[in-house]
mmCIF file of C-alpha atoms in Angstrom:
data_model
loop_
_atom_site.group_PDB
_atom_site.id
_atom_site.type_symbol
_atom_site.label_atom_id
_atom_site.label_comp_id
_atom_site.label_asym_id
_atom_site.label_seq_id
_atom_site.Cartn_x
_atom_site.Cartn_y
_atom_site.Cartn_z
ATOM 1 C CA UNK A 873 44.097 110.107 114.897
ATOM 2 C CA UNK A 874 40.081 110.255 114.640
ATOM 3 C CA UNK A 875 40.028 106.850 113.737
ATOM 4 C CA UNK A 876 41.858 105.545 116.284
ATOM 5 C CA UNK A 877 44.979 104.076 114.265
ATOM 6 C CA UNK A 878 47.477 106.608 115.916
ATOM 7 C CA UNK A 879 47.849 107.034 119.786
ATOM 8 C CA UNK A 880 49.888 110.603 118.619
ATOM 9 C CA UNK A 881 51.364 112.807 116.300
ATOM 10 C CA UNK A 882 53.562 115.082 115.749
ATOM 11 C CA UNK A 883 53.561 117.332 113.083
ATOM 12 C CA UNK A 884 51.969 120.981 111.102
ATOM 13 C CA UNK A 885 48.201 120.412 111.791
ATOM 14 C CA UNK A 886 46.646 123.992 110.500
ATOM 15 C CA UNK A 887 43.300 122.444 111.490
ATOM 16 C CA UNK A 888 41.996 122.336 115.106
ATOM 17 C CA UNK A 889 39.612 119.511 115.510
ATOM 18 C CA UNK A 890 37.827 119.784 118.845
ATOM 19 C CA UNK A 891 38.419 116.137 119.876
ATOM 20 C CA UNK A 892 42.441 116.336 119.526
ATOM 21 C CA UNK A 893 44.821 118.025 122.082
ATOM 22 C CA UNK A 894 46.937 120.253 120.458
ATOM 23 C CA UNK A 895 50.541 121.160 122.377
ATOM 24 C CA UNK A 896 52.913 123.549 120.327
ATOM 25 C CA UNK A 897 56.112 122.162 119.990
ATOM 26 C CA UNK A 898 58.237 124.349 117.376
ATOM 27 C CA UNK A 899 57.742 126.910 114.542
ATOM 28 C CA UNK A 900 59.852 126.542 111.209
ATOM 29 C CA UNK A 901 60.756 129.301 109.010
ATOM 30 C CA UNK A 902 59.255 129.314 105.577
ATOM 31 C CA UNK A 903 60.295 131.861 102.799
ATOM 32 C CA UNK A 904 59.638 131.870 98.844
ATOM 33 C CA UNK A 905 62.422 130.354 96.474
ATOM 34 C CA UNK A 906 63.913 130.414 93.299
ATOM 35 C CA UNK A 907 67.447 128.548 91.916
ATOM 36 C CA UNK A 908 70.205 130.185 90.005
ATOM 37 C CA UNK A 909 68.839 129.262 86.783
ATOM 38 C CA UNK A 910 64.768 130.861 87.563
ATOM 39 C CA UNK A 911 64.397 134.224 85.210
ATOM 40 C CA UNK A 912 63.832 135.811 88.412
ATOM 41 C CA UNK A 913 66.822 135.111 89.982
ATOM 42 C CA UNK A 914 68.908 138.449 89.600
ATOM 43 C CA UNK A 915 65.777 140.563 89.805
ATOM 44 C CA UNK A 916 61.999 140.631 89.774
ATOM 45 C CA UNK A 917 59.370 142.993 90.842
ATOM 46 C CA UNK A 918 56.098 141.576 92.760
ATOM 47 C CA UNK A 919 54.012 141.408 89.316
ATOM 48 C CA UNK A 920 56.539 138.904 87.931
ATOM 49 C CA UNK A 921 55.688 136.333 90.745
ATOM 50 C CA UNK A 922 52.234 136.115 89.947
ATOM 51 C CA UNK A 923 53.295 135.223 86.405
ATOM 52 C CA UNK A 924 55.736 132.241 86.601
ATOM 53 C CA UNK A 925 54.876 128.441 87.546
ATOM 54 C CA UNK A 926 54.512 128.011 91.282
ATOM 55 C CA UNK A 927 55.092 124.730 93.071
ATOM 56 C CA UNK A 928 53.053 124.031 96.505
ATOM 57 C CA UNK A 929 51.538 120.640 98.294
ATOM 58 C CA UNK A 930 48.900 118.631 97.484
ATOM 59 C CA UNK A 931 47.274 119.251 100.947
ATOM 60 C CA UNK A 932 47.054 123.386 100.399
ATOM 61 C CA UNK A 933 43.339 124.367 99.171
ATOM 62 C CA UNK A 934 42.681 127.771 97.544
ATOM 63 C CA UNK A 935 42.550 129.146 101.293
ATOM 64 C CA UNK A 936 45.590 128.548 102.250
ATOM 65 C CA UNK A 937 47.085 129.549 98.642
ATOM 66 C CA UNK A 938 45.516 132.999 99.273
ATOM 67 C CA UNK A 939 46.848 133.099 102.713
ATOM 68 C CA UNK A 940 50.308 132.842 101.306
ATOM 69 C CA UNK A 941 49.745 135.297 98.094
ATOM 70 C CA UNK A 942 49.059 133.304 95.441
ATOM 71 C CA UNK A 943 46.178 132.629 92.944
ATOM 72 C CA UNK A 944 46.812 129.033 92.137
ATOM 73 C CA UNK A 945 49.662 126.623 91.444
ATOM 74 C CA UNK A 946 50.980 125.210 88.536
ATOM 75 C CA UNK A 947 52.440 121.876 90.051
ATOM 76 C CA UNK A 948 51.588 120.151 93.472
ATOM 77 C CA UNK A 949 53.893 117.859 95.394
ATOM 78 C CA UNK A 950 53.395 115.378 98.512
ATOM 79 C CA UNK A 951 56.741 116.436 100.009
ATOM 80 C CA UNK A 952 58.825 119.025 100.702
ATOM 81 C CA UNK A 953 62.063 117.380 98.746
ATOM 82 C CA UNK A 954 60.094 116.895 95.266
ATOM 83 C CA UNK A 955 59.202 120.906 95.861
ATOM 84 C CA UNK A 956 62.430 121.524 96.110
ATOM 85 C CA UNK A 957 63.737 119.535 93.314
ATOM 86 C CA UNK A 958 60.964 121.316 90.695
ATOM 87 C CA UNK A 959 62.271 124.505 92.186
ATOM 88 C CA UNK A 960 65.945 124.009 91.723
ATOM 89 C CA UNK A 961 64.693 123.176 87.932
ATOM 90 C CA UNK A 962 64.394 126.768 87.200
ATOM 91 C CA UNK A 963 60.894 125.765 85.994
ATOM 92 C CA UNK A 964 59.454 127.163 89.638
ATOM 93 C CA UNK A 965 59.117 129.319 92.215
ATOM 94 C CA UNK A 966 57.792 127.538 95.666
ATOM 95 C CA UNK A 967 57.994 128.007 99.449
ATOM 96 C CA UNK A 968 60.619 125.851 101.675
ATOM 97 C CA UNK A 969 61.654 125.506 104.987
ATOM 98 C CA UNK A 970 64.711 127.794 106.098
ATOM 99 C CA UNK A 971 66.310 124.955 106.999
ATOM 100 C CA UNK A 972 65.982 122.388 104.005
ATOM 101 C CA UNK A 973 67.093 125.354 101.730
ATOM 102 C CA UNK A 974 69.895 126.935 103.975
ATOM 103 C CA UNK A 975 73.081 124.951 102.075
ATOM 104 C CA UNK A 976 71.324 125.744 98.693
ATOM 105 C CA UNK A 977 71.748 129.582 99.599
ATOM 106 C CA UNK A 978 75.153 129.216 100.316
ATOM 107 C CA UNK A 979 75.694 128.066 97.527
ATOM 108 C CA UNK A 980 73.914 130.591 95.721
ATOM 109 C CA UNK A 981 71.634 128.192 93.797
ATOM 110 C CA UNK A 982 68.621 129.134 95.713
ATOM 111 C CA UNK A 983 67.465 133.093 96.555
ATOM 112 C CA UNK A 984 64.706 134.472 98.766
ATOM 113 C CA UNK A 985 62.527 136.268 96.854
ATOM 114 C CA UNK A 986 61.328 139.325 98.242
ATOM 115 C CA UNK A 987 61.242 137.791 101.982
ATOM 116 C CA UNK A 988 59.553 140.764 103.419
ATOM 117 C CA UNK A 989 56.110 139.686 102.010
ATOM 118 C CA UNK A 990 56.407 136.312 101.308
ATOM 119 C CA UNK A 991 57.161 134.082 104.489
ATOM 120 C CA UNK A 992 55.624 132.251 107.154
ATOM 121 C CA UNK A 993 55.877 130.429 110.313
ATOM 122 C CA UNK A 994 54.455 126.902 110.198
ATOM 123 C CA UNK A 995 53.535 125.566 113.623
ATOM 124 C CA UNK A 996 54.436 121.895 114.812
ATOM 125 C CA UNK A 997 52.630 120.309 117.466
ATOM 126 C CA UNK A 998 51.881 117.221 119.413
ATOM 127 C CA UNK A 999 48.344 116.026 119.236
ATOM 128 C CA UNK A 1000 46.518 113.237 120.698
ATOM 129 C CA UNK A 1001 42.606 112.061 121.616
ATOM 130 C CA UNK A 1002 41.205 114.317 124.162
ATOM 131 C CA UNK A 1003 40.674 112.114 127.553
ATOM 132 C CA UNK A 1004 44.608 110.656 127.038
ATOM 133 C CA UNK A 1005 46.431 113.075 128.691
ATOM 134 C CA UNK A 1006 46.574 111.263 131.710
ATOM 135 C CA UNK A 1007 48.068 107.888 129.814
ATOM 136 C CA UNK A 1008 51.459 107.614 131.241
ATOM 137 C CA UNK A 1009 53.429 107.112 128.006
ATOM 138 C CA UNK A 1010 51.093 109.993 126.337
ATOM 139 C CA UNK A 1011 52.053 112.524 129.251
ATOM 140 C CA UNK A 1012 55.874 110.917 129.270
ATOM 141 C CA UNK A 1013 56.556 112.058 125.913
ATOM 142 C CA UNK A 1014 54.117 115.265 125.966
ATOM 143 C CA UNK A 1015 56.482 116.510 128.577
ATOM 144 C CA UNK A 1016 59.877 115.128 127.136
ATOM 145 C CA UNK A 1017 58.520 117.029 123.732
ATOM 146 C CA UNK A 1018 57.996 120.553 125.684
ATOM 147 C CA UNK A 1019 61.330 120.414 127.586
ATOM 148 C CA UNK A 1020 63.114 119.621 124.266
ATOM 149 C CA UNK A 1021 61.209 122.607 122.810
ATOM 150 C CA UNK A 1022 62.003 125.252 125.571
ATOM 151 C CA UNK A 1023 65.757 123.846 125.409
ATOM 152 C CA UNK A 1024 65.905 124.598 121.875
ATOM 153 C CA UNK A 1025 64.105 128.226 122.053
#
């Protein structure tokens, strides 16, 4: 986007950059995870998750590991289905997306793990340059993305 390669974007953007217009679009679910064959599967107290390997992504600095209750990581991944295949290793514990782990938990090979503390709510948005908002396709899809968003609350 500050380089002018992208017109827009749509995605989690934890940053606000003074330049970029920034319209909330949706907020996914996040809780912490661990498969059937984790030690802390069948029970665990809060200690015991400081103590086992913990999966995040590359793009999370210390700030945002703190933010979500943890010292540092023992593996980083680029996307969200290479966090959830080191979790479902057993080797892990590592945040996901309600919905990418939702069949897992029916399954019971995945478990929340103590989902009152550990969660969050990662917020999508559209951005694009400040000064566009007047562009006809950039306002177009803007409002097609907001009506879409309201339908779906």
């Amino acid at each position: 986007m500050l380089d002018n390669r992208l017109d827009l974007a749509i995605g989690h953007f934890p940053v606000n950059v003074n330049n970029l217009v920034t319209v909330p679009l949706h907020h996914e679910q996040h809780w912490l995870y661990c498969s059937d064959s984790h030690s802390l599967f069948a029970r665990h107290t809060l200690d015991d998750l400081q103590n086992v390997g913990f999966v995040t992504r590359s793009y999370w600095n210390q700030s945002e590991l703190a933010r979500r209750g943890f010292k540092d990581s023992s593996a980083s991944v680029e996307s969200i289905e290479a966090q959830l295949i080191l979790i479902l290793s057993g080797k892990y514990i590592g945040y996901l997306p309600e919905h990418c782990a939702r069949s897992w938990v029916a399954e019971g090979r995945l478990r929340r793990l103590s989902p009152e503390q550990f969660n969050y709510r990662a917020a999508f948005s559209l951005i694009f340059r400040r000064g566009r908002s007047r562009e006809v396709p950039i306002r177009a899809l803007r409002d097609l993305l907001k009506l879409q968003a309201a339908a779906g609350d």
